């Protein structure tokens, strides 16, 4: 409130006073943010200036470079000759690339077995194996499998004995012997007729047609004689 006349000041006059007293943040031509890239050096280093050599120093360095190159070539030739000699010695000793690979593999496996991690793992596996083998469940399963195997073997043995005995009984029965004698007699008769007819120029079918009684005898014996297989 104005102290002179008791009238409050207008709001625009307050804002105008604030605008005139504050300084501007930036000029219209100045950017608000720094646009310089972060990776761009403000003062990049200039490339190194090559050392100025005299003619005599240049000649010495070139001669030294030639000597170094010569030594490198000599070392390469020496290495190649040594490798050739090494292969020749290995050939005389019977050392093959496969043998070298096997030896290296054995050495690597030996190193693995000697390592602490391998020994620790091997010990744990042995402990687990002993725990499983000594457990009650494992022993019951093992005993059950052994019993089942014994019963199965005994059953097959008994079955084989029964079949052998039955076959022996069949071969020793009167019906089987009678059937065997009839078949043998018929075969002998057919064979003799085939031999006789072959001399006369007849065929094997003619020999069979001439002996129907033998075939009828075989069929009759097969249908009439029954061989029991039950004990």
mmCIF file of C-alpha atoms in Angstrom:
data_model
loop_
_atom_site.group_PDB
_atom_site.id
_atom_site.type_symbol
_atom_site.label_atom_id
_atom_site.label_comp_id
_atom_site.label_asym_id
_atom_site.label_seq_id
_atom_site.Cartn_x
_atom_site.Cartn_y
_atom_site.Cartn_z
ATOM 1 C CA UNK A 1 0.000 0.000 0.000
ATOM 2 C CA UNK A 2 1.299 3.436 -0.945
ATOM 3 C CA UNK A 3 2.181 5.392 2.155
ATOM 4 C CA UNK A 4 1.540 8.795 0.520
ATOM 5 C CA UNK A 5 -2.114 8.588 -0.399
ATOM 6 C CA UNK A 6 -3.240 5.191 0.975
ATOM 7 C CA UNK A 7 -3.891 3.680 -2.527
ATOM 8 C CA UNK A 8 -2.364 0.189 -3.230
ATOM 9 C CA UNK A 9 0.083 0.011 -6.199
ATOM 10 C CA UNK A 10 -0.978 -1.534 -9.523
ATOM 11 C CA UNK A 11 0.330 -5.111 -10.152
ATOM 12 C CA UNK A 12 1.920 -4.146 -13.480
ATOM 13 C CA UNK A 13 4.087 -1.635 -11.747
ATOM 14 C CA UNK A 14 5.421 -4.380 -9.443
ATOM 15 C CA UNK A 15 6.348 -6.679 -12.346
ATOM 16 C CA UNK A 16 7.963 -3.783 -14.211
ATOM 17 C CA UNK A 17 10.104 -3.000 -11.213
ATOM 18 C CA UNK A 18 11.239 -6.681 -10.961
ATOM 19 C CA UNK A 19 12.032 -6.853 -14.713
ATOM 20 C CA UNK A 20 14.137 -3.705 -14.557
ATOM 21 C CA UNK A 21 16.102 -4.801 -11.478
ATOM 22 C CA UNK A 22 17.001 -8.422 -12.677
ATOM 23 C CA UNK A 23 19.901 -8.985 -15.059
ATOM 24 C CA UNK A 24 19.232 -10.970 -18.245
ATOM 25 C CA UNK A 25 20.332 -14.619 -18.146
ATOM 26 C CA UNK A 26 22.013 -14.516 -21.531
ATOM 27 C CA UNK A 27 22.172 -12.481 -24.618
ATOM 28 C CA UNK A 28 19.962 -13.404 -27.574
ATOM 29 C CA UNK A 29 22.997 -14.404 -29.655
ATOM 30 C CA UNK A 30 24.621 -16.597 -26.942
ATOM 31 C CA UNK A 31 23.474 -20.297 -26.859
ATOM 32 C CA UNK A 32 21.897 -21.621 -23.686
ATOM 33 C CA UNK A 33 24.015 -24.810 -23.622
ATOM 34 C CA UNK A 34 27.601 -25.598 -24.484
ATOM 35 C CA UNK A 35 27.628 -27.128 -27.962
ATOM 36 C CA UNK A 36 31.282 -28.192 -27.876
ATOM 37 C CA UNK A 37 31.618 -32.029 -28.276
ATOM 38 C CA UNK A 38 32.828 -33.718 -25.096
ATOM 39 C CA UNK A 39 35.454 -35.800 -26.903
ATOM 40 C CA UNK A 40 36.937 -32.941 -28.895
ATOM 41 C CA UNK A 41 40.213 -31.763 -27.364
ATOM 42 C CA UNK A 42 40.462 -28.047 -26.932
ATOM 43 C CA UNK A 43 44.119 -28.058 -27.945
ATOM 44 C CA UNK A 44 45.041 -31.186 -29.958
ATOM 45 C CA UNK A 45 48.660 -32.242 -29.752
ATOM 46 C CA UNK A 46 50.646 -31.643 -32.857
ATOM 47 C CA UNK A 47 52.282 -34.656 -34.564
ATOM 48 C CA UNK A 48 55.854 -35.343 -33.487
ATOM 49 C CA UNK A 49 58.420 -33.593 -35.533
ATOM 50 C CA UNK A 50 60.882 -36.109 -37.048
ATOM 51 C CA UNK A 51 64.365 -35.809 -35.719
ATOM 52 C CA UNK A 52 66.660 -34.120 -38.091
ATOM 53 C CA UNK A 53 69.500 -36.502 -38.892
ATOM 54 C CA UNK A 54 72.751 -35.752 -40.472
ATOM 55 C CA UNK A 55 73.878 -37.649 -43.515
ATOM 56 C CA UNK A 56 76.446 -39.578 -41.496
ATOM 57 C CA UNK A 57 73.870 -40.619 -38.866
ATOM 58 C CA UNK A 58 71.428 -41.756 -41.557
ATOM 59 C CA UNK A 59 74.092 -43.910 -43.191
ATOM 60 C CA UNK A 60 74.966 -45.516 -39.857
ATOM 61 C CA UNK A 61 71.328 -46.314 -39.088
ATOM 62 C CA UNK A 62 70.739 -47.829 -42.509
ATOM 63 C CA UNK A 63 73.834 -49.995 -42.105
ATOM 64 C CA UNK A 64 72.622 -51.110 -38.658
ATOM 65 C CA UNK A 65 69.200 -51.958 -40.098
ATOM 66 C CA UNK A 66 70.828 -54.104 -42.786
ATOM 67 C CA UNK A 67 72.798 -55.964 -40.137
ATOM 68 C CA UNK A 68 69.642 -56.644 -38.094
ATOM 69 C CA UNK A 69 67.800 -57.963 -41.166
ATOM 70 C CA UNK A 70 70.759 -60.185 -41.987
ATOM 71 C CA UNK A 71 70.764 -61.603 -38.461
ATOM 72 C CA UNK A 72 67.023 -62.304 -38.675
ATOM 73 C CA UNK A 73 67.436 -64.228 -41.938
ATOM 74 C CA UNK A 74 70.340 -66.205 -40.485
ATOM 75 C CA UNK A 75 68.288 -67.135 -37.423
ATOM 76 C CA UNK A 76 65.395 -68.264 -39.606
ATOM 77 C CA UNK A 77 67.675 -70.483 -41.684
ATOM 78 C CA UNK A 78 69.214 -71.920 -38.519
ATOM 79 C CA UNK A 79 65.759 -72.636 -37.093
ATOM 80 C CA UNK A 80 64.679 -74.386 -40.281
ATOM 81 C CA UNK A 81 67.798 -76.571 -40.300
ATOM 82 C CA UNK A 82 67.235 -77.453 -36.648
ATOM 83 C CA UNK A 83 63.614 -78.421 -37.368
ATOM 84 C CA UNK A 84 64.745 -80.667 -40.233
ATOM 85 C CA UNK A 85 67.305 -82.309 -37.977
ATOM 86 C CA UNK A 86 64.671 -82.752 -35.275
ATOM 87 C CA UNK A 87 62.302 -84.544 -37.685
ATOM 88 C CA UNK A 88 65.112 -86.811 -38.841
ATOM 89 C CA UNK A 89 66.010 -87.789 -35.272
ATOM 90 C CA UNK A 90 62.351 -88.453 -34.435
ATOM 91 C CA UNK A 91 62.014 -90.623 -37.534
ATOM 92 C CA UNK A 92 65.025 -92.720 -36.477
ATOM 93 C CA UNK A 93 63.627 -93.080 -32.956
ATOM 94 C CA UNK A 94 60.208 -94.106 -34.292
ATOM 95 C CA UNK A 95 58.446 -91.098 -32.787
ATOM 96 C CA UNK A 96 55.311 -90.313 -34.806
ATOM 97 C CA UNK A 97 52.991 -87.293 -34.549
ATOM 98 C CA UNK A 98 50.286 -89.582 -33.177
ATOM 99 C CA UNK A 99 52.690 -90.863 -30.529
ATOM 100 C CA UNK A 100 53.580 -87.308 -29.538
ATOM 101 C CA UNK A 101 49.898 -86.428 -29.306
ATOM 102 C CA UNK A 102 49.253 -89.503 -27.131
ATOM 103 C CA UNK A 103 52.134 -88.647 -24.805
ATOM 104 C CA UNK A 104 50.943 -85.073 -24.456
ATOM 105 C CA UNK A 105 47.425 -86.283 -23.735
ATOM 106 C CA UNK A 106 48.737 -88.653 -21.058
ATOM 107 C CA UNK A 107 50.762 -85.871 -19.483
ATOM 108 C CA UNK A 108 47.754 -83.570 -19.499
ATOM 109 C CA UNK A 109 45.562 -86.261 -17.941
ATOM 110 C CA UNK A 110 48.210 -86.903 -15.285
ATOM 111 C CA UNK A 111 48.267 -83.216 -14.453
ATOM 112 C CA UNK A 112 44.476 -83.224 -14.175
ATOM 113 C CA UNK A 113 44.533 -86.234 -11.851
ATOM 114 C CA UNK A 114 47.088 -84.542 -9.633
ATOM 115 C CA UNK A 115 45.062 -81.359 -9.385
ATOM 116 C CA UNK A 116 43.241 -80.534 -6.164
ATOM 117 C CA UNK A 117 39.853 -80.162 -7.881
ATOM 118 C CA UNK A 118 40.058 -83.644 -9.418
ATOM 119 C CA UNK A 119 41.100 -85.282 -6.161
ATOM 120 C CA UNK A 120 38.310 -83.537 -4.267
ATOM 121 C CA UNK A 121 35.700 -84.592 -6.849
ATOM 122 C CA UNK A 122 37.020 -88.164 -6.914
ATOM 123 C CA UNK A 123 36.793 -88.381 -3.137
ATOM 124 C CA UNK A 124 33.216 -87.120 -3.172
ATOM 125 C CA UNK A 125 32.234 -89.679 -5.823
ATOM 126 C CA UNK A 126 33.763 -92.498 -3.779
ATOM 127 C CA UNK A 127 31.833 -91.379 -0.708
ATOM 128 C CA UNK A 128 28.567 -91.264 -2.675
ATOM 129 C CA UNK A 129 29.232 -94.694 -4.175
ATOM 130 C CA UNK A 130 29.895 -96.210 -0.764
ATOM 131 C CA UNK A 131 26.755 -94.582 0.622
ATOM 132 C CA UNK A 132 24.640 -96.018 -2.209
ATOM 133 C CA UNK A 133 26.163 -99.514 -2.022
ATOM 134 C CA UNK A 134 25.721 -99.753 1.730
ATOM 135 C CA UNK A 135 22.152 -98.432 1.694
ATOM 136 C CA UNK A 136 19.244 -100.711 2.566
ATOM 137 C CA UNK A 137 17.358 -99.906 -0.644
ATOM 138 C CA UNK A 138 20.307 -100.921 -2.821
ATOM 139 C CA UNK A 139 20.749 -104.221 -0.985
ATOM 140 C CA UNK A 140 17.043 -105.065 -1.247
ATOM 141 C CA UNK A 141 17.031 -104.286 -4.975
ATOM 142 C CA UNK A 142 20.173 -106.349 -5.545
ATOM 143 C CA UNK A 143 18.743 -109.327 -3.633
ATOM 144 C CA UNK A 144 15.454 -109.098 -5.518
ATOM 145 C CA UNK A 145 17.205 -109.065 -8.896
ATOM 146 C CA UNK A 146 19.360 -112.045 -7.956
ATOM 147 C CA UNK A 147 16.311 -114.018 -6.816
ATOM 148 C CA UNK A 148 14.400 -113.173 -9.998
ATOM 149 C CA UNK A 149 17.365 -114.230 -12.123
ATOM 150 C CA UNK A 150 17.668 -117.536 -10.330
ATOM 151 C CA UNK A 151 13.956 -118.242 -10.715
ATOM 152 C CA UNK A 152 14.038 -117.353 -14.413
ATOM 153 C CA UNK A 153 17.050 -119.611 -15.012
ATOM 154 C CA UNK A 154 15.421 -122.483 -13.162
ATOM 155 C CA UNK A 155 12.207 -122.030 -15.185
ATOM 156 C CA UNK A 156 14.090 -122.152 -18.521
ATOM 157 C CA UNK A 157 16.050 -125.201 -17.378
ATOM 158 C CA UNK A 158 12.861 -126.985 -16.349
ATOM 159 C CA UNK A 159 11.146 -126.083 -19.621
ATOM 160 C CA UNK A 160 14.085 -127.389 -21.654
ATOM 161 C CA UNK A 161 14.100 -130.630 -19.697
ATOM 162 C CA UNK A 162 10.375 -131.127 -20.243
ATOM 163 C CA UNK A 163 10.647 -130.477 -23.992
ATOM 164 C CA UNK A 164 13.585 -132.890 -24.324
ATOM 165 C CA UNK A 165 11.760 -135.579 -22.384
ATOM 166 C CA UNK A 166 8.592 -135.131 -24.462
ATOM 167 C CA UNK A 167 10.508 -135.373 -27.705
ATOM 168 C CA UNK A 168 12.172 -138.533 -26.475
ATOM 169 C CA UNK A 169 8.819 -139.997 -25.585
ATOM 170 C CA UNK A 170 7.422 -139.094 -29.007
ATOM 171 C CA UNK A 171 10.337 -140.659 -30.868
ATOM 172 C CA UNK A 172 10.072 -143.780 -28.758
ATOM 173 C CA UNK A 173 6.323 -144.195 -29.200
ATOM 174 C CA UNK A 174 4.904 -146.982 -31.374
ATOM 175 C CA UNK A 175 2.891 -144.595 -33.534
ATOM 176 C CA UNK A 176 5.952 -142.505 -34.423
ATOM 177 C CA UNK A 177 8.005 -145.604 -35.253
ATOM 178 C CA UNK A 178 5.185 -146.993 -37.419
ATOM 179 C CA UNK A 179 4.884 -143.625 -39.186
ATOM 180 C CA UNK A 180 8.643 -143.481 -39.706
ATOM 181 C CA UNK A 181 8.722 -146.993 -41.147
ATOM 182 C CA UNK A 182 5.887 -146.206 -43.570
ATOM 183 C CA UNK A 183 7.575 -143.012 -44.773
ATOM 184 C CA UNK A 184 10.865 -144.852 -45.244
ATOM 185 C CA UNK A 185 9.157 -147.650 -47.145
ATOM 186 C CA UNK A 186 7.314 -145.219 -49.403
ATOM 187 C CA UNK A 187 10.482 -143.239 -50.108
ATOM 188 C CA UNK A 188 12.380 -146.396 -50.966
ATOM 189 C CA UNK A 189 9.620 -147.536 -53.319
ATOM 190 C CA UNK A 190 9.501 -144.160 -55.092
ATOM 191 C CA UNK A 191 13.289 -144.075 -55.409
ATOM 192 C CA UNK A 192 13.435 -147.543 -56.926
ATOM 193 C CA UNK A 193 10.710 -146.687 -59.429
ATOM 194 C CA UNK A 194 12.440 -143.424 -60.373
ATOM 195 C CA UNK A 195 15.657 -145.306 -61.075
ATOM 196 C CA UNK A 196 13.814 -147.930 -63.087
ATOM 197 C CA UNK A 197 11.745 -145.425 -65.065
ATOM 198 C CA UNK A 198 14.765 -143.216 -65.752
ATOM 199 C CA UNK A 199 16.301 -146.134 -67.549
ATOM 200 C CA UNK A 200 13.107 -146.498 -69.561
ATOM 201 C CA UNK A 201 12.960 -142.755 -70.342
ATOM 202 C CA UNK A 202 10.077 -141.873 -67.979
ATOM 203 C CA UNK A 203 10.004 -138.768 -65.770
ATOM 204 C CA UNK A 204 9.833 -138.360 -62.012
ATOM 205 C CA UNK A 205 6.144 -137.375 -62.265
ATOM 206 C CA UNK A 206 5.419 -140.686 -64.042
ATOM 207 C CA UNK A 207 7.056 -142.533 -61.156
ATOM 208 C CA UNK A 208 4.837 -140.732 -58.674
ATOM 209 C CA UNK A 209 1.715 -141.455 -60.721
ATOM 210 C CA UNK A 210 2.578 -145.162 -60.807
ATOM 211 C CA UNK A 211 2.748 -145.437 -56.982
ATOM 212 C CA UNK A 212 -0.435 -143.864 -55.577
ATOM 213 C CA UNK A 213 -0.688 -146.462 -52.878
ATOM 214 C CA UNK A 214 2.414 -145.201 -51.121
ATOM 215 C CA UNK A 215 1.118 -141.624 -51.099
ATOM 216 C CA UNK A 216 -2.241 -142.776 -49.861
ATOM 217 C CA UNK A 217 -0.483 -144.805 -47.164
ATOM 218 C CA UNK A 218 1.432 -141.731 -45.950
ATOM 219 C CA UNK A 219 -1.669 -139.499 -45.885
ATOM 220 C CA UNK A 220 -3.658 -142.202 -44.121
ATOM 221 C CA UNK A 221 -0.996 -142.687 -41.482
ATOM 222 C CA UNK A 222 -0.723 -138.885 -40.870
ATOM 223 C CA UNK A 223 -4.492 -138.500 -40.396
ATOM 224 C CA UNK A 224 -5.012 -141.671 -38.391
ATOM 225 C CA UNK A 225 -2.039 -141.641 -36.040
ATOM 226 C CA UNK A 226 -2.144 -138.863 -33.446
ATOM 227 C CA UNK A 227 0.976 -138.295 -31.310
ATOM 228 C CA UNK A 228 0.087 -137.061 -27.803
ATOM 229 C CA UNK A 229 2.378 -134.348 -26.356
ATOM 230 C CA UNK A 230 0.795 -134.189 -22.900
ATOM 231 C CA UNK A 231 2.439 -136.102 -20.078
#
